[in-house]
PDB file of C-alpha atoms in Angstrom:
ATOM      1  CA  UNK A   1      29.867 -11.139   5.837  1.00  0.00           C
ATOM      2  CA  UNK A   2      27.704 -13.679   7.072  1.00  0.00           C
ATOM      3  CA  UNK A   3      25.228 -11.623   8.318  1.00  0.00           C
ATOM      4  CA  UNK A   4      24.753 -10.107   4.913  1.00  0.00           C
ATOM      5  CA  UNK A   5      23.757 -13.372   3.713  1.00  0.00           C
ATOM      6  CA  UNK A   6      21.595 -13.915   6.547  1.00  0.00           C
ATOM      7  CA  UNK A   7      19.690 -10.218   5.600  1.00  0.00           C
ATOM      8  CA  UNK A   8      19.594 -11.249   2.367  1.00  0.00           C
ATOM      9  CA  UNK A   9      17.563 -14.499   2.976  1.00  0.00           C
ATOM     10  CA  UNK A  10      15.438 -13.717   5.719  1.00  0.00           C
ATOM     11  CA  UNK A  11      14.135 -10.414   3.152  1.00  0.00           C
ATOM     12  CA  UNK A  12      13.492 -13.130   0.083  1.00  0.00           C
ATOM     13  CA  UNK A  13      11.568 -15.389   2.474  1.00  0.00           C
ATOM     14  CA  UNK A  14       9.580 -12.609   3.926  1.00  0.00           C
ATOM     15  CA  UNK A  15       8.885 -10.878   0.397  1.00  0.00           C
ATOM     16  CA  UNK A  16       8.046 -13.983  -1.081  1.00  0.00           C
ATOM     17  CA  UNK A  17       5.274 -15.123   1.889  1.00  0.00           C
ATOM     18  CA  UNK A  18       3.980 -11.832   1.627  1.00  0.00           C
ATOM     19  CA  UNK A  19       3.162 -11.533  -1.618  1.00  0.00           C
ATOM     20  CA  UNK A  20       1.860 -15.021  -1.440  1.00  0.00           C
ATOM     21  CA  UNK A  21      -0.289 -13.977   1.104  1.00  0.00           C
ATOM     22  CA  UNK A  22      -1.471 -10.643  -0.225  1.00  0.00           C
ATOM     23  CA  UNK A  23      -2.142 -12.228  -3.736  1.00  0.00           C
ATOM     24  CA  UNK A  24      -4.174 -14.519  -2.008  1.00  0.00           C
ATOM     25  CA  UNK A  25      -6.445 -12.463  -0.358  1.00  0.00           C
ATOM     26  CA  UNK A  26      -6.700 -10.577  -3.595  1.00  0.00           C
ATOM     27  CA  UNK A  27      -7.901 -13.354  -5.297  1.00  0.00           C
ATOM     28  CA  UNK A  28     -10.361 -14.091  -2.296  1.00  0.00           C
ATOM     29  CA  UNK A  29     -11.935 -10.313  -2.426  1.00  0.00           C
ATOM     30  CA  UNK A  30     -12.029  -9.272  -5.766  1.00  0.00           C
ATOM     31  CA  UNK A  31     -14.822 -11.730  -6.734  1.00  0.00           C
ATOM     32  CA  UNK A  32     -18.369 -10.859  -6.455  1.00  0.00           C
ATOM     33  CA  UNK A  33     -18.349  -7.138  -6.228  1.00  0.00           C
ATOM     34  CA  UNK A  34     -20.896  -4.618  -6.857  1.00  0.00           C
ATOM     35  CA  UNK A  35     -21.589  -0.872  -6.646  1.00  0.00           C
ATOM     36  CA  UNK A  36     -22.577  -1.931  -2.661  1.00  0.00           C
ATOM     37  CA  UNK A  37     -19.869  -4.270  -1.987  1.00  0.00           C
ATOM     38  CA  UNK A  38     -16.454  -3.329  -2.908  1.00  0.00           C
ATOM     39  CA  UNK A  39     -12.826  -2.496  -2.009  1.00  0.00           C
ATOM     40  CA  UNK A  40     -10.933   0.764  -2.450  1.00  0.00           C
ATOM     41  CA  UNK A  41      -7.543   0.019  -2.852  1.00  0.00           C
ATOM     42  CA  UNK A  42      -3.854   1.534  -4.417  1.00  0.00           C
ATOM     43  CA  UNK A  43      -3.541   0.767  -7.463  1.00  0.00           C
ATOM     44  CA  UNK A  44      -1.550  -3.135  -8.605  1.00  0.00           C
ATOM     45  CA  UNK A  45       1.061  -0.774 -10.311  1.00  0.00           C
ATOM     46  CA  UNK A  46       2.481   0.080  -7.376  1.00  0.00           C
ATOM     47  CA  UNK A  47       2.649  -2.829  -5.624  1.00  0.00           C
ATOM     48  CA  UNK A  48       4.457  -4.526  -8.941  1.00  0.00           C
ATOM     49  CA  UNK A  49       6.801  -1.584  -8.921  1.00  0.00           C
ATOM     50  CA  UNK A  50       7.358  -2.013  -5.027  1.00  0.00           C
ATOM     51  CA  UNK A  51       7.808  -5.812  -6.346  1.00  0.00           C
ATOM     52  CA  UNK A  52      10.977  -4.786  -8.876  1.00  0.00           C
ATOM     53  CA  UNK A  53      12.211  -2.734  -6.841  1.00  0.00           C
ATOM     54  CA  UNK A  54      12.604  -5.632  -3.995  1.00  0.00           C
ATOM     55  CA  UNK A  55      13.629  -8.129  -6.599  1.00  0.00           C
ATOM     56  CA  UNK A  56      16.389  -5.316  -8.233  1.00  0.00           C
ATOM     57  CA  UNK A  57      17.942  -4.721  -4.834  1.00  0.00           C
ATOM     58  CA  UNK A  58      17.956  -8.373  -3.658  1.00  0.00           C
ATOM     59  CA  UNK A  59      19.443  -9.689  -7.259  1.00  0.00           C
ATOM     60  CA  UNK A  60      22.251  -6.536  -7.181  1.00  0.00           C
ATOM     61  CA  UNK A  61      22.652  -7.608  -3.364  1.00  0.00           C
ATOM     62  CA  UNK A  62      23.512 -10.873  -4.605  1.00  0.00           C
ATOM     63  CA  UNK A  63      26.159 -10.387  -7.570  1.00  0.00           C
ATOM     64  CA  UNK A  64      28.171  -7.570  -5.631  1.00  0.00           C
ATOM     65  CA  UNK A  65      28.176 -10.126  -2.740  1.00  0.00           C
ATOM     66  CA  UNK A  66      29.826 -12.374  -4.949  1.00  0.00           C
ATOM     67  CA  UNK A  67      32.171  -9.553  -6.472  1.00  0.00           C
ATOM     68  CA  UNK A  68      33.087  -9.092  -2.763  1.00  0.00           C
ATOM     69  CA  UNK A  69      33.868 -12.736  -1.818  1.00  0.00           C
ATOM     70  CA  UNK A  70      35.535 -13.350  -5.177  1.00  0.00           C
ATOM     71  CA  UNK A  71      38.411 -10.297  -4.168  1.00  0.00           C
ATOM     72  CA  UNK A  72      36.994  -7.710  -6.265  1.00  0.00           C
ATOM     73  CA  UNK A  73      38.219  -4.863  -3.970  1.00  0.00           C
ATOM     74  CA  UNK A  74      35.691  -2.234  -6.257  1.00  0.00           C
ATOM     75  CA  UNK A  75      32.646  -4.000  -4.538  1.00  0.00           C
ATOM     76  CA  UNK A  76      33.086  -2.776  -0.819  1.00  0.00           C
ATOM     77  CA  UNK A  77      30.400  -2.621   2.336  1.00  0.00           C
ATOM     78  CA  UNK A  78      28.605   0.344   1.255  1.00  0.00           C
ATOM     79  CA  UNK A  79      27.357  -1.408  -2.161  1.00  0.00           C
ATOM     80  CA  UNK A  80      25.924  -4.294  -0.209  1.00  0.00           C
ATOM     81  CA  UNK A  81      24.126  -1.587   2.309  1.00  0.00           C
ATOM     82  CA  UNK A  82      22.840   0.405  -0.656  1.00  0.00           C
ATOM     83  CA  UNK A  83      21.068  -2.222  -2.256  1.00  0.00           C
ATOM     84  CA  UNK A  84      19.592  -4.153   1.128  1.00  0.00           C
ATOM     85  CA  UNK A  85      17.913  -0.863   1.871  1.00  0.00           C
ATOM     86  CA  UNK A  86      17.029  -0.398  -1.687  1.00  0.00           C
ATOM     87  CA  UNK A  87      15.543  -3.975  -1.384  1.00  0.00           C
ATOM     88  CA  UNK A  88      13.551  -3.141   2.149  1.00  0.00           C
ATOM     89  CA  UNK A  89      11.774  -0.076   0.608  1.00  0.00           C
ATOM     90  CA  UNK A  90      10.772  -1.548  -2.190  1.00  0.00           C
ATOM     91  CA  UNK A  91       9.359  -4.474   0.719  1.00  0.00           C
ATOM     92  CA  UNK A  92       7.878  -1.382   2.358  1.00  0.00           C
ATOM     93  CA  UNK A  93       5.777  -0.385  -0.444  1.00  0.00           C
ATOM     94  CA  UNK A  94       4.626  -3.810  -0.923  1.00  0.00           C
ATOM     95  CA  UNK A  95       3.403  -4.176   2.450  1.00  0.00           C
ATOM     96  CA  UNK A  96       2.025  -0.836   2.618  1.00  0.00           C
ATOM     97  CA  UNK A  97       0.071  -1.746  -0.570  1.00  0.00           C
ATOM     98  CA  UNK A  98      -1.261  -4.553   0.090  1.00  0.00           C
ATOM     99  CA  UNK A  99      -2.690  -3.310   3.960  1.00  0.00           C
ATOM    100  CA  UNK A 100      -4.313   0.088   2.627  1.00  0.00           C
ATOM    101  CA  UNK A 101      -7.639  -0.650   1.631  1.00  0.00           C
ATOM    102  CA  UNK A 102     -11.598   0.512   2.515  1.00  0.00           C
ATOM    103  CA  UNK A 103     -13.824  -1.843   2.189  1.00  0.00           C
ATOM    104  CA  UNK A 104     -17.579  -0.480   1.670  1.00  0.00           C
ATOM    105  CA  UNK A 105     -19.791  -3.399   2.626  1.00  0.00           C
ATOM    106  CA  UNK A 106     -23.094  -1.615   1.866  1.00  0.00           C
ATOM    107  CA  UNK A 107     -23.746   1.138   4.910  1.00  0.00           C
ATOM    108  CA  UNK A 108     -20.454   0.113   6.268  1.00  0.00           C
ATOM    109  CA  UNK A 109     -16.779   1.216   5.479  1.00  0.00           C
ATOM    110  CA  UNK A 110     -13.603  -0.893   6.903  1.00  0.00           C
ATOM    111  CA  UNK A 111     -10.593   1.361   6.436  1.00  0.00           C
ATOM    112  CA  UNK A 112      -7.730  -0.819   6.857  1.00  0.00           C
ATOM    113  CA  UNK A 113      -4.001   1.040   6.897  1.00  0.00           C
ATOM    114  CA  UNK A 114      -0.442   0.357   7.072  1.00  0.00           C
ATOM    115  CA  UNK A 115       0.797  -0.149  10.850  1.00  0.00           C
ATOM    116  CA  UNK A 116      -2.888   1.136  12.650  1.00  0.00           C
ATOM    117  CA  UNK A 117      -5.766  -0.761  13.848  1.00  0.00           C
ATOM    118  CA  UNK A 118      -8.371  -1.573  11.111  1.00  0.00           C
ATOM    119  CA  UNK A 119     -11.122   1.596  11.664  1.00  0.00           C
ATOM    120  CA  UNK A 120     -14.942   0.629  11.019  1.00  0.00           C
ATOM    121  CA  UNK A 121     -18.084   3.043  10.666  1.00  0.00           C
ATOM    122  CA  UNK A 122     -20.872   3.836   8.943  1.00  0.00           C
ATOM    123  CA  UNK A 123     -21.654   6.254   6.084  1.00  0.00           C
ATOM    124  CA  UNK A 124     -23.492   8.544   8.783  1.00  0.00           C
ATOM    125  CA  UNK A 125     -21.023   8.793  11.019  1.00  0.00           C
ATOM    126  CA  UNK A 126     -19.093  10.476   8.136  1.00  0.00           C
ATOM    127  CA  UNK A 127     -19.232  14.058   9.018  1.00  0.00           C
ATOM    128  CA  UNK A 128     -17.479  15.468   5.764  1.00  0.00           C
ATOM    129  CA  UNK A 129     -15.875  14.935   2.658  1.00  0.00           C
ATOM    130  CA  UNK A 130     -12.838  17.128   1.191  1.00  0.00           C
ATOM    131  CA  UNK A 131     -11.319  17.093  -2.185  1.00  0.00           C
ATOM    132  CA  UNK A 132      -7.304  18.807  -2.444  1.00  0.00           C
ATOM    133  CA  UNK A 133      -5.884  20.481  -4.808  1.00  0.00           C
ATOM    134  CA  UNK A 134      -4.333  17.176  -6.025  1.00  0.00           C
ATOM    135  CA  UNK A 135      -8.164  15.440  -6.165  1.00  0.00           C
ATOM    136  CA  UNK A 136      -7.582  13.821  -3.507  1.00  0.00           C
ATOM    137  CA  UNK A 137     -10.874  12.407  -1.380  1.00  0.00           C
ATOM    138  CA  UNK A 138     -10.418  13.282   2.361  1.00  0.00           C
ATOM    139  CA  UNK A 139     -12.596  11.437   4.416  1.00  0.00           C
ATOM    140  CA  UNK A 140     -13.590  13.243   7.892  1.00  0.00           C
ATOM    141  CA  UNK A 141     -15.537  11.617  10.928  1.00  0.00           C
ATOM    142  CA  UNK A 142     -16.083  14.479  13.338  1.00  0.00           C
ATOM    143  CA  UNK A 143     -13.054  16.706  12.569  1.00  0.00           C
ATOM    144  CA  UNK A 144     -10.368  14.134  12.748  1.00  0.00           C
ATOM    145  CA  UNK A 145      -9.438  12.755   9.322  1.00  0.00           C
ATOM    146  CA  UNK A 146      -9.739   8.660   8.786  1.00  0.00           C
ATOM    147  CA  UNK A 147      -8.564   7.995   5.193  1.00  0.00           C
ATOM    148  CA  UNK A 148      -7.149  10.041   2.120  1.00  0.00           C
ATOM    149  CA  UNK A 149      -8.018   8.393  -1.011  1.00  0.00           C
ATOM    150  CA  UNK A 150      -6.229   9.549  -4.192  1.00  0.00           C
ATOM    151  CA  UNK A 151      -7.477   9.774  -7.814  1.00  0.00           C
ATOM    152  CA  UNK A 152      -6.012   7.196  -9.164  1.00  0.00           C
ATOM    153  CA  UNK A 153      -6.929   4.316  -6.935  1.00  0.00           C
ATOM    154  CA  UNK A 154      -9.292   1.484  -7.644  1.00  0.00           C
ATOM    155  CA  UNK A 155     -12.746   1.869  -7.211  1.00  0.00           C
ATOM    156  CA  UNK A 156     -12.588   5.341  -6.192  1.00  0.00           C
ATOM    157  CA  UNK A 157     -15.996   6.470  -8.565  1.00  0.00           C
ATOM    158  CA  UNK A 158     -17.307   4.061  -6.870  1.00  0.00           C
ATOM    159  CA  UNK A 159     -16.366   5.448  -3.684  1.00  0.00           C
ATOM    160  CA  UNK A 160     -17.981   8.917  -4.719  1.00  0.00           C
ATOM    161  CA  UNK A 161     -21.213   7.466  -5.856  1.00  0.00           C
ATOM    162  CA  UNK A 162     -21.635   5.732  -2.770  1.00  0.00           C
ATOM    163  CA  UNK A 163     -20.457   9.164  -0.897  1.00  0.00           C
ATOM    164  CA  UNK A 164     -23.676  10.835  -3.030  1.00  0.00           C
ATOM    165  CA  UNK A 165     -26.008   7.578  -2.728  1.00  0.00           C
ATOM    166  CA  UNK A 166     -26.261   8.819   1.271  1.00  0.00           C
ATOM    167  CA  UNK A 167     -25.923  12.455   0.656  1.00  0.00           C
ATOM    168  CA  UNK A 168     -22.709  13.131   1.064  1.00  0.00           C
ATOM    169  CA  UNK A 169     -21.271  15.978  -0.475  1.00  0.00           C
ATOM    170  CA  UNK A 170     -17.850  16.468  -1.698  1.00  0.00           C
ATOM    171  CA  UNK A 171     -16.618  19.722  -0.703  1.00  0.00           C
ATOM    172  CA  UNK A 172     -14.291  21.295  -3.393  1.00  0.00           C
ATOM    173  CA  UNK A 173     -15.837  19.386  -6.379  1.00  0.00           C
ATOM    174  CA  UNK A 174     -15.009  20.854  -9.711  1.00  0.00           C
ATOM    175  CA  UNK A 175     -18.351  20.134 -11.198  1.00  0.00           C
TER     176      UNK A 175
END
């Protein structure tokens, strides 16, 4: 049981210095942007639902821990389980949220992702660009593929203008 409790904690501290961190460097980046300086990123909705989720599974964690220690023989092991990993996906998301990003610092793009090493390169080195079925943005340099950006992040028309500011073309445009 102990252990449990131990789970439980070390998962609120992390989420909470997390999204202390991450809302910090929001804060620090989203000032002075233009059409040549700007960040790419999944949209806030996500990371607040990635947010409740965490909260949801941590605060159900919590009262059927309780149930459990107060001889309530309906709350049992699997109910605790069930909501810890409930509690680390929605952690996962958050995380993963907050890392994905491209910034575009003028000729430059910094494509940041969840667990890989921050990728930098220019617009040239670009070799294509790709749009799905799904209008998704595929970005290409030689023939292996370095970020998928999907229509409904932020700043993504600002993504394609810069794309078509250095002649660029988006293959599979609906036009």
């Amino acid at each position: 049981m102990i252990q449990y409790i131990v789970y439980a904690l070390v998962m609120s501290v992390l989420g909470g210095v997390i999204n202390h961190l991450y809302t910090r460097d929001d804060k620090a980046t989203d000032s002075g942007q233009d059409d040549d300086n700007y960040a790419v990123r999944v949209p806030k909705a996500l990371k607040q639902v990635g947010l409740a989720m965490f909260a949801m599974g941590m605060l159900l964690f919590v009262m059927f821990f309780v149930f459990r220690i107060s001889g309530n023989t309906s709350a049992t092991v699997g109910h605790l389980n069930f909501f810890l990993i409930f509690a680390l996906i929605g952690l996962l998301i958050v995380l993963w949220s907050g890392a994905w990003r491209i910034k575009v610092n003028g000729e430059s793009l910094e494509v940041r992702r969840f667990l890989r090493k921050t990728q930098r390169l220019t617009f040239s080195e670009i070799s294509r660009v790709k749009m799905t079925k799904k209008f998704q943005l595929v970005l290409y340099k030689g023939w292996k593929r370095v970020a998928i950006v999907d229509l409904l992040t932020d700043n993504r028309s600002r993504l394609e203008a810069s794309l078509g500011k250095h002649g660029i073309q988006i293959e599979g445009q609906v036009e």
